[in-house]
Amino acid sequence: MRTVAFDGRTGASGDMILGALLAAGADPAVLAPVETALGVRYEVDGVMKNGISATGVTVSRDRGHAEDDHRHEDGDDHAHDHVEGHGPHRSYREVCALVESMDLDSAVEERALAVFAVLGEAEASVHGEDLESIHFHEVGADDAIADVVGATLLLSDLGPDRVVTTPLSAGGGTVEMSHGTYPVPGPAVVEIARSADWSLRGGPVERELLTPTGAAILAVVADGVGSVPDLHVEDVGYGAGTADLDEHPNVLRATVGTSRADHADHAGHEGITVLETNVDDVSPEILGGLQETLTDAGARDVTLLPTTMKKSRPGHLVKVICRPENAREVARRLAEETGTLGVRATPGTHRWTARREIESVTVAIDDDEHEIDVKIASDDAGVVYDASPEYDDAAAIARETGATIREVMARAESAWRADRQ
């Protein structure tokens, strides 16, 4: 599974996301529809941030108004200055109409509109208004639109199957907005974080690190993870914020790679997440069906263990192994099926996996020949340590012939060993 992983320990803003994606290999040529529609120009430069080589993105107006050239409001010292002169401020509907006029790919357009819906709903909640009446100030300006649509175009160009982010640092102190001075994180960021699938944390410096535009983009495109997942790294890029922080490189890192789980067809280590929950009020019928329902959601293994819970009540521990990219869906299905109030997750775990192959053998029963698959387990050196006939095949042959399942499986294993001699 091709993954883009953002490392949010020094926050995120729209221009930092653009810079990180460009540095990680996205093609800047895909940004042309935004430049044409808005009359702006993306300027991409290499900068150094505390010894880290990063990519900075500047949006310049392309209409002969030099005074309108600016660094993104999302990246201005990471302090969210909200200065005027960034192009017109628009209503939510005007922003949507402008995005729809860019003739984007449908998936890109849908994602960009979803980001502005998140921004609009956050603003509406903060100000006690409805979405249709919202007028964007800072995030309705040309540069913010260039951030949002540009990020969706660059992500589409990279073509990941999944986008994730580690916990996002919001910073601290206060921030100046068009409505006054507010503590960091600002009200809109808090509203966005409330509905997002990632964690928000304060620090590590006393200034704004996470802007509404950056938060909204990641709320739409990224799943939250505790740490950067186990990847075969293909590329990495750093997007620069404008400010120079004393002890922290002011950069957002984007790592592009494929899940190590995708390479588990050989003996080795496979990245997994372990999910657990304790239940004491679930019927045997529901518990008995968990193997099938959770497997459908992406579980690799489901185990039920009897246990004793509070007040000495008998219950069960449900333990599930799944790939990290399936953990969210498996946990949701587990909660829906059992009604549990919480699912514990242990990410960053590994399991040793064997090389697995299937070989077909022929067994003779009552003068008739039958094909049965045998699962072969071996290590990377090719040493076979187990040969296991497929149970479902053996059961079908047993029903057809009247033989026992154990007899069919024994004959299949013997046939496989004879073939290897």
CSV table of C-alpha atoms in Angstrom, one decimal:
chain,number,residue,atom,x,y,z
A,1,MET,CA,0.0,0.0,0.0
A,2,ARG,CA,1.6,3.3,-1.2
A,3,THR,CA,1.5,5.7,1.7
A,4,VAL,CA,2.2,9.4,2.3
A,5,ALA,CA,3.1,10.0,6.0
A,6,PHE,CA,3.2,13.5,7.4
A,7,ASP,CA,5.2,14.1,10.6
A,8,GLY,CA,3.4,16.9,12.4
A,9,ARG,CA,5.6,17.5,15.4
A,10,THR,CA,6.2,21.1,14.4
A,11,GLY,CA,2.7,21.7,13.1
A,12,ALA,CA,1.4,22.2,9.6
A,13,SER,CA,0.3,25.0,7.4
A,14,GLY,CA,-0.9,25.1,3.8
A,15,ASP,CA,2.3,26.2,2.3
A,16,MET,CA,4.3,23.7,4.4
A,17,ILE,CA,2.1,20.9,3.0
A,18,LEU,CA,2.7,22.2,-0.5
A,19,GLY,CA,6.5,22.3,0.0
A,20,ALA,CA,6.6,18.9,1.6
A,21,LEU,CA,4.7,17.3,-1.3
A,22,LEU,CA,6.8,19.0,-3.9
A,23,ALA,CA,10.0,18.0,-2.2
A,24,ALA,CA,8.7,14.4,-2.0
A,25,GLY,CA,8.4,14.1,-5.7
A,26,ALA,CA,5.0,15.7,-6.8
A,27,ASP,CA,5.1,17.4,-10.2
A,28,PRO,CA,4.7,21.2,-9.9
A,29,ALA,CA,3.2,21.3,-13.4
A,30,VAL,CA,-0.1,20.0,-12.0
A,31,LEU,CA,-0.6,23.3,-10.3
A,32,ALA,CA,-1.3,25.1,-13.5
A,33,PRO,CA,-5.1,25.2,-13.2
A,34,VAL,CA,-4.8,27.1,-10.0
A,35,GLU,CA,-2.4,29.6,-11.4
A,36,THR,CA,-4.7,30.2,-14.4
A,37,ALA,CA,-7.9,30.5,-12.4
A,38,LEU,CA,-6.5,32.8,-9.7
A,39,GLY,CA,-3.9,34.7,-11.7
A,40,VAL,CA,-1.1,33.7,-9.2
A,41,ARG,CA,2.2,32.0,-9.5
A,42,TYR,CA,3.7,29.4,-7.2
A,43,GLU,CA,7.4,30.2,-6.5
A,44,VAL,CA,9.4,27.2,-5.1
A,45,ASP,CA,12.7,27.8,-3.4
A,46,GLY,CA,15.2,25.7,-1.4
A,47,VAL,CA,15.7,27.0,2.2
A,48,MET,CA,17.6,25.8,5.2
A,49,LYS,CA,15.9,25.4,8.6
A,50,ASN,CA,18.1,24.5,11.5
A,51,GLY,CA,20.4,22.5,9.2
A,52,ILE,CA,17.5,20.8,7.3
A,53,SER,CA,17.3,21.4,3.6
A,54,ALA,CA,13.6,22.2,2.9
A,55,THR,CA,11.3,23.5,0.2
A,56,GLY,CA,9.6,26.9,0.6
A,57,VAL,CA,6.5,27.9,-1.4
A,58,THR,CA,5.6,31.5,-2.2
A,59,VAL,CA,2.5,32.6,-4.0
A,60,SER,CA,2.9,35.8,-6.1
A,61,ARG,CA,0.0,37.6,-7.8
A,62,ASP,CA,0.5,37.7,-11.5
A,63,ARG,CA,-1.4,40.9,-12.2
A,64,GLY,CA,1.3,43.5,-12.0
A,65,HIS,CA,0.6,44.4,-8.4
A,66,ALA,CA,4.0,43.9,-6.7
A,67,GLU,CA,2.6,45.1,-3.4
A,68,ASP,CA,0.4,42.0,-3.4
A,69,ASP,CA,3.3,39.5,-3.5
A,70,HIS,CA,3.3,37.7,-0.2
A,71,ARG,CA,4.2,34.7,1.7
A,72,HIS,CA,1.1,32.5,2.4
A,73,GLU,CA,-0.9,33.8,5.4
A,74,ASP,CA,-0.8,30.2,6.6
A,75,GLY,CA,3.0,30.4,6.8
A,76,ASP,CA,3.6,34.0,7.9
A,77,ASP,CA,6.0,33.3,10.8
A,78,HIS,CA,3.6,30.5,11.7
A,79,ALA,CA,1.8,33.3,13.5
A,80,HIS,CA,-1.2,33.5,11.3
A,81,ASP,CA,-1.0,37.3,10.8
A,82,HIS,CA,-4.2,37.6,8.7
A,83,VAL,CA,-3.0,40.7,6.9
A,84,GLU,CA,-5.0,42.3,4.1
A,85,GLY,CA,-3.9,42.4,0.5
A,86,HIS,CA,-4.1,38.7,-0.3
A,87,GLY,CA,-6.7,39.1,-2.9
A,88,PRO,CA,-10.5,39.2,-2.4
A,89,HIS,CA,-12.2,37.6,0.6
A,90,ARG,CA,-15.1,35.4,-0.4
A,91,SER,CA,-18.2,33.6,0.9
A,92,TYR,CA,-18.3,29.9,1.2
A,93,ARG,CA,-20.4,29.6,-1.9
A,94,GLU,CA,-18.1,31.9,-3.9
A,95,VAL,CA,-15.1,29.8,-3.0
A,96,CYS,CA,-16.9,26.6,-4.0
A,97,ALA,CA,-17.9,28.1,-7.3
A,98,LEU,CA,-14.3,29.2,-8.0
A,99,VAL,CA,-13.0,25.7,-7.3
A,100,GLU,CA,-15.7,24.2,-9.5
A,101,SER,CA,-14.7,26.6,-12.4
A,102,MET,CA,-11.1,25.2,-12.4
A,103,ASP,CA,-12.0,22.1,-14.5
A,104,LEU,CA,-10.3,19.8,-12.0
A,105,ASP,CA,-10.4,16.0,-12.0
A,106,SER,CA,-13.6,15.0,-10.1
A,107,ALA,CA,-11.7,13.3,-7.3
A,108,VAL,CA,-9.4,16.4,-6.8
A,109,GLU,CA,-12.4,18.8,-6.9
A,110,GLU,CA,-14.3,16.7,-4.4
A,111,ARG,CA,-11.4,16.6,-2.0
A,112,ALA,CA,-10.8,20.4,-2.3
A,113,LEU,CA,-14.5,21.2,-1.7
A,114,ALA,CA,-14.4,18.9,1.3
A,115,VAL,CA,-11.6,20.9,2.8
A,116,PHE,CA,-13.5,24.1,2.4
A,117,ALA,CA,-16.6,22.5,3.9
A,118,VAL,CA,-14.5,21.6,7.0
A,119,LEU,CA,-13.2,25.2,7.2
A,120,GLY,CA,-16.7,26.6,6.7
A,121,GLU,CA,-18.3,24.3,9.3
A,122,ALA,CA,-15.6,25.3,11.8
A,123,GLU,CA,-16.1,29.0,11.2
A,124,ALA,CA,-19.9,28.5,11.4
A,125,SER,CA,-19.6,26.7,14.7
A,126,VAL,CA,-17.3,29.3,16.2
A,127,HIS,CA,-19.4,32.3,15.2
A,128,GLY,CA,-22.8,30.7,15.7
A,129,GLU,CA,-23.8,31.0,12.0
A,130,ASP,CA,-24.9,28.6,9.4
A,131,LEU,CA,-22.6,27.4,6.6
A,132,GLU,CA,-24.4,29.2,3.8
A,133,SER,CA,-23.9,32.6,5.5
A,134,ILE,CA,-20.2,32.2,6.2
A,135,HIS,CA,-17.8,34.7,4.6
A,136,PHE,CA,-14.2,33.5,4.7
A,137,HIS,CA,-11.7,36.2,5.6
A,138,GLU,CA,-8.2,34.8,5.6
A,139,VAL,CA,-9.0,31.3,4.3
A,140,GLY,CA,-11.1,32.8,1.5
A,141,ALA,CA,-8.2,34.7,0.0
A,142,ASP,CA,-6.4,33.6,-3.1
A,143,ASP,CA,-3.4,32.2,-1.2
A,144,ALA,CA,-5.5,30.0,1.0
A,145,ILE,CA,-7.4,28.7,-2.1
A,146,ALA,CA,-4.0,28.1,-3.8
A,147,ASP,CA,-3.0,26.1,-0.7
A,148,VAL,CA,-6.0,23.9,-0.6
A,149,VAL,CA,-6.4,23.1,-4.3
A,150,GLY,CA,-2.7,22.9,-4.8
A,151,ALA,CA,-2.4,20.3,-2.0
A,152,THR,CA,-5.1,18.1,-3.5
A,153,LEU,CA,-3.5,18.3,-6.9
A,154,LEU,CA,-0.1,17.4,-5.6
A,155,LEU,CA,-1.5,14.5,-3.6
A,156,SER,CA,-3.3,13.2,-6.6
A,157,ASP,CA,-0.1,13.3,-8.6
A,158,LEU,CA,1.7,11.2,-6.0
A,159,GLY,CA,-1.1,8.7,-6.1
A,160,PRO,CA,-1.0,7.3,-2.5
A,161,ASP,CA,-3.4,4.6,-1.4
A,162,ARG,CA,-3.4,6.2,2.1
A,163,VAL,CA,-2.3,9.4,3.8
A,164,VAL,CA,-1.5,9.5,7.5
A,165,THR,CA,-0.3,12.1,10.0
A,166,THR,CA,1.4,11.8,13.4
A,167,PRO,CA,0.0,13.9,16.2
A,168,LEU,CA,0.0,17.6,15.2
A,169,SER,CA,1.6,20.2,17.4
A,170,ALA,CA,-0.5,23.4,17.7
A,171,GLY,CA,2.1,25.6,19.5
A,172,GLY,CA,1.2,27.9,22.3
A,173,GLY,CA,0.8,31.6,23.3
A,174,THR,CA,-1.7,33.8,21.4
A,175,VAL,CA,-2.6,34.6,17.8
A,176,GLU,CA,-3.9,37.8,16.2
A,177,MET,CA,-7.0,37.3,14.1
A,178,SER,CA,-9.4,39.6,12.3
A,179,HIS,CA,-11.7,39.3,15.4
A,180,GLY,CA,-9.1,39.9,18.0
A,181,THR,CA,-6.4,38.0,20.1
A,182,TYR,CA,-7.0,34.4,20.9
A,183,PRO,CA,-5.0,31.6,22.7
A,184,VAL,CA,-3.3,29.0,20.5
A,185,PRO,CA,-4.7,26.8,19.1
A,186,GLY,CA,-7.2,29.2,17.6
A,187,PRO,CA,-11.0,28.5,17.8
A,188,ALA,CA,-11.2,27.2,14.2
A,189,VAL,CA,-8.3,24.8,14.7
A,190,VAL,CA,-9.9,23.4,17.8
A,191,GLU,CA,-13.2,22.9,15.9
A,192,ILE,CA,-11.4,21.2,13.0
A,193,ALA,CA,-9.5,18.9,15.4
A,194,ARG,CA,-12.7,17.9,17.2
A,195,SER,CA,-13.9,16.1,14.0
A,196,ALA,CA,-10.6,15.0,12.7
A,197,ASP,CA,-9.1,11.5,12.9
A,198,TRP,CA,-5.8,12.7,14.4
A,199,SER,CA,-4.5,14.0,17.7
A,200,LEU,CA,-3.8,17.6,18.6
A,201,ARG,CA,-1.1,18.6,21.2
A,202,GLY,CA,0.3,21.8,22.5
A,203,GLY,CA,3.9,23.2,22.2
A,204,PRO,CA,6.7,22.8,21.6
A,205,VAL,CA,7.1,26.6,21.2
A,206,GLU,CA,5.0,29.7,22.2
A,207,ARG,CA,3.6,30.6,18.8
A,208,GLU,CA,1.1,29.3,16.3
A,209,LEU,CA,2.3,26.1,14.6
A,210,LEU,CA,-1.0,24.7,13.2
A,211,THR,CA,-3.1,26.9,11.0
A,212,PRO,CA,-6.8,26.4,10.1
A,213,THR,CA,-5.9,25.7,6.4
A,214,GLY,CA,-3.2,23.2,7.3
A,215,ALA,CA,-5.5,21.5,9.8
A,216,ALA,CA,-8.5,21.3,7.4
A,217,ILE,CA,-6.4,19.8,4.6
A,218,LEU,CA,-5.1,17.1,6.9
A,219,ALA,CA,-8.5,16.6,8.5
A,220,VAL,CA,-9.8,15.6,5.0
A,221,VAL,CA,-6.9,13.7,3.6
A,222,ALA,CA,-5.1,12.0,6.5
A,223,ASP,CA,-5.8,9.3,9.1
A,224,GLY,CA,-4.2,9.8,12.5
A,225,VAL,CA,-1.3,7.5,13.6
A,226,GLY,CA,0.8,7.4,16.7
A,227,SER,CA,4.1,7.4,14.8
A,228,VAL,CA,5.3,7.2,11.2
A,229,PRO,CA,4.3,3.7,10.0
A,230,ASP,CA,6.7,1.0,9.0
A,231,LEU,CA,7.5,1.8,5.3
A,232,HIS,CA,9.8,0.9,2.5
A,233,VAL,CA,10.8,4.6,1.9
A,234,GLU,CA,10.7,5.8,-1.7
A,235,ASP,CA,11.1,9.5,-1.2
A,236,VAL,CA,11.0,12.1,1.6
A,237,GLY,CA,10.5,15.9,1.5
A,238,TYR,CA,10.5,18.8,3.9
A,239,GLY,CA,8.1,21.8,3.6
A,240,ALA,CA,9.4,25.0,5.2
A,241,GLY,CA,7.5,27.4,7.4
A,242,THR,CA,8.6,31.0,7.3
A,243,ALA,CA,9.7,31.5,10.9
A,244,ASP,CA,13.1,30.3,12.2
A,245,LEU,CA,12.5,28.6,15.5
A,246,ASP,CA,15.4,28.5,18.0
A,247,GLU,CA,15.6,24.8,18.8
A,248,HIS,CA,13.2,23.2,16.2
A,249,PRO,CA,13.5,23.0,12.5
A,250,ASN,CA,10.3,24.7,11.3
A,251,VAL,CA,9.5,22.0,8.7
A,252,LEU,CA,6.8,19.5,7.9
A,253,ARG,CA,8.1,16.2,6.7
A,254,ALA,CA,6.3,14.0,4.1
A,255,THR,CA,7.5,10.4,3.7
A,256,VAL,CA,6.4,8.4,0.7
A,257,GLY,CA,6.7,4.6,0.7
A,258,THR,CA,5.0,1.3,0.6
A,259,SER,CA,3.8,-0.6,3.7
A,260,ARG,CA,6.2,-3.4,4.7
A,261,ALA,CA,3.1,-5.6,5.0
A,262,ASP,CA,3.0,-5.5,1.2
A,263,HIS,CA,6.3,-7.4,1.2
A,264,ALA,CA,5.3,-10.2,3.5
A,265,ASP,CA,5.1,-12.9,0.9
A,266,HIS,CA,8.5,-13.9,2.1
A,267,ALA,CA,9.8,-14.9,5.5
A,268,GLY,CA,10.5,-11.8,7.6
A,269,HIS,CA,8.9,-9.2,9.8
A,270,GLU,CA,5.4,-7.8,9.1
A,271,GLY,CA,4.2,-4.6,10.6
A,272,ILE,CA,0.9,-5.1,12.5
A,273,THR,CA,-1.5,-3.4,15.0
A,274,VAL,CA,-3.0,-5.4,17.8
A,275,LEU,CA,-6.5,-4.5,18.9
A,276,GLU,CA,-8.1,-5.7,22.2
A,277,THR,CA,-11.3,-5.2,24.1
A,278,ASN,CA,-13.0,-6.9,27.0
A,279,VAL,CA,-16.7,-7.7,26.8
A,280,ASP,CA,-19.1,-9.4,29.3
A,281,ASP,CA,-22.5,-8.9,27.8
A,282,VAL,CA,-22.1,-10.2,24.2
A,283,SER,CA,-24.1,-13.2,23.1
A,284,PRO,CA,-22.3,-16.4,22.0
A,285,GLU,CA,-23.8,-16.1,18.5
A,286,ILE,CA,-22.2,-12.6,18.1
A,287,LEU,CA,-18.9,-13.8,19.5
A,288,GLY,CA,-18.9,-16.8,17.2
A,289,GLY,CA,-19.4,-14.6,14.2
A,290,LEU,CA,-16.6,-12.2,14.9
A,291,GLN,CA,-14.0,-14.2,13.0
A,292,GLU,CA,-15.9,-13.7,9.8
A,293,THR,CA,-17.1,-10.1,10.3
A,294,LEU,CA,-13.7,-8.8,11.4
A,295,THR,CA,-11.9,-10.7,8.7
A,296,ASP,CA,-14.1,-9.0,6.2
A,297,ALA,CA,-13.0,-5.6,7.7
A,298,GLY,CA,-9.3,-6.5,7.3
A,299,ALA,CA,-8.4,-8.6,10.4
A,300,ARG,CA,-5.6,-11.1,9.9
A,301,ASP,CA,-6.4,-13.1,13.0
A,302,VAL,CA,-9.1,-13.1,15.7
A,303,THR,CA,-8.8,-14.7,19.1
A,304,LEU,CA,-11.4,-15.1,21.9
A,305,LEU,CA,-10.1,-15.8,25.4
A,306,PRO,CA,-12.3,-16.4,28.5
A,307,THR,CA,-11.5,-13.9,31.3
A,308,THR,CA,-12.8,-12.6,34.6
A,309,MET,CA,-13.8,-8.9,34.6
A,310,LYS,CA,-14.9,-6.5,37.3
A,311,LYS,CA,-17.2,-7.7,40.1
A,312,SER,CA,-15.9,-11.2,39.2
A,313,ARG,CA,-18.1,-11.3,36.1
A,314,PRO,CA,-17.1,-13.9,33.4
A,315,GLY,CA,-16.3,-12.3,30.1
A,316,HIS,CA,-14.1,-12.6,27.0
A,317,LEU,CA,-11.0,-10.8,25.8
A,318,VAL,CA,-11.2,-10.2,22.0
A,319,LYS,CA,-7.8,-9.9,20.5
A,320,VAL,CA,-7.3,-9.0,16.8
A,321,ILE,CA,-4.3,-8.7,14.6
A,322,CYS,CA,-4.5,-6.5,11.5
A,323,ARG,CA,-2.3,-4.4,9.3
A,324,PRO,CA,-1.9,-0.8,10.4
A,325,GLU,CA,-3.8,0.6,7.5
A,326,ASN,CA,-6.8,-1.6,8.4
A,327,ALA,CA,-6.8,-0.9,12.1
A,328,ARG,CA,-9.4,2.0,12.1
A,329,GLU,CA,-12.0,0.0,10.1
A,330,VAL,CA,-11.4,-3.2,12.1
A,331,ALA,CA,-11.8,-1.3,15.4
A,332,ARG,CA,-15.0,0.4,14.2
A,333,ARG,CA,-16.5,-3.0,13.1
A,334,LEU,CA,-15.4,-4.5,16.5
A,335,ALA,CA,-17.2,-1.8,18.4
A,336,GLU,CA,-20.3,-2.0,16.2
A,337,GLU,CA,-20.6,-5.8,16.6
A,338,THR,CA,-19.9,-6.0,20.3
A,339,GLY,CA,-21.1,-2.7,21.6
A,340,THR,CA,-17.8,-2.2,23.5
A,341,LEU,CA,-17.1,1.2,24.8
A,342,GLY,CA,-13.4,1.1,24.0
A,343,VAL,CA,-10.8,-0.7,21.9
A,344,ARG,CA,-7.2,-0.7,22.9
A,345,ALA,CA,-4.6,-0.4,20.1
A,346,THR,CA,-1.0,-1.4,20.2
A,347,PRO,CA,0.6,0.1,17.0
A,348,GLY,CA,4.2,-0.4,15.8
A,349,THR,CA,4.2,-4.1,16.6
A,350,HIS,CA,5.8,-6.8,14.3
A,351,ARG,CA,5.3,-10.5,13.8
A,352,TRP,CA,7.6,-13.0,12.1
A,353,THR,CA,6.1,-14.4,9.0
A,354,ALA,CA,6.9,-17.4,6.9
A,355,ARG,CA,7.2,-17.8,3.2
A,356,ARG,CA,3.9,-19.3,2.1
A,357,GLU,CA,3.2,-21.3,-1.0
A,358,ILE,CA,0.4,-23.5,-2.2
A,359,GLU,CA,1.1,-26.8,-4.0
A,360,SER,CA,-1.6,-29.1,-5.4
A,361,VAL,CA,-1.4,-32.9,-4.9
A,362,THR,CA,-3.5,-35.8,-6.0
A,363,VAL,CA,-4.9,-38.3,-3.5
A,364,ALA,CA,-6.5,-41.6,-4.4
A,365,ILE,CA,-9.6,-42.8,-2.4
A,366,ASP,CA,-11.6,-45.8,-3.5
A,367,ASP,CA,-9.8,-45.8,-6.9
A,368,ASP,CA,-10.9,-42.2,-7.6
A,369,GLU,CA,-8.3,-39.4,-7.7
A,370,HIS,CA,-8.9,-36.0,-6.0
A,371,GLU,CA,-7.0,-32.7,-6.0
A,372,ILE,CA,-6.2,-31.0,-2.7
A,373,ASP,CA,-4.1,-27.9,-2.0
A,374,VAL,CA,-1.3,-28.1,0.6
A,375,LYS,CA,0.0,-24.9,2.2
A,376,ILE,CA,3.8,-25.0,2.5
A,377,ALA,CA,5.6,-22.9,5.1
A,378,SER,CA,9.4,-22.2,4.7
A,379,ASP,CA,12.0,-19.7,5.7
A,380,ASP,CA,14.0,-17.4,3.4
A,381,ALA,CA,16.6,-20.2,2.9
A,382,GLY,CA,13.9,-22.4,1.5
A,383,VAL,CA,13.9,-24.8,4.4
A,384,VAL,CA,10.3,-26.3,4.7
A,385,TYR,CA,9.2,-26.7,8.3
A,386,ASP,CA,5.4,-27.4,7.8
A,387,ALA,CA,3.1,-28.8,5.1
A,388,SER,CA,-0.6,-28.4,5.9
A,389,PRO,CA,-3.4,-29.7,3.6
A,390,GLU,CA,-6.2,-27.2,3.3
A,391,TYR,CA,-9.0,-28.1,5.6
A,392,ASP,CA,-11.9,-27.0,3.3
A,393,ASP,CA,-10.5,-29.1,0.4
A,394,ALA,CA,-10.2,-32.1,2.7
A,395,ALA,CA,-13.7,-31.7,4.2
A,396,ALA,CA,-15.2,-31.5,0.7
A,397,ILE,CA,-13.4,-34.7,-0.4
A,398,ALA,CA,-14.5,-36.4,2.9
A,399,ARG,CA,-18.1,-35.6,2.2
A,400,GLU,CA,-17.9,-36.9,-1.3
A,401,THR,CA,-16.1,-40.2,-0.5
A,402,GLY,CA,-17.2,-41.0,3.0
A,403,ALA,CA,-13.6,-41.0,4.3
A,404,THR,CA,-12.8,-39.1,7.5
A,405,ILE,CA,-11.3,-35.6,7.2
A,406,ARG,CA,-8.2,-36.7,9.1
A,407,GLU,CA,-7.6,-39.6,6.7
A,408,VAL,CA,-7.9,-37.3,3.7
A,409,MET,CA,-5.4,-34.8,5.2
A,410,ALA,CA,-3.0,-37.6,6.1
A,411,ARG,CA,-3.0,-38.9,2.6
A,412,ALA,CA,-2.5,-35.5,1.1
A,413,GLU,CA,0.5,-34.8,3.3
A,414,SER,CA,2.0,-38.2,2.4
A,415,ALA,CA,1.4,-37.6,-1.3
A,416,TRP,CA,3.1,-34.2,-1.0
A,417,ARG,CA,6.2,-35.7,0.7
A,418,ALA,CA,6.3,-38.5,-1.9
A,419,ASP,CA,6.3,-35.9,-4.7
A,420,ARG,CA,9.3,-34.1,-3.1
A,421,GLN,CA,11.5,-37.3,-2.9
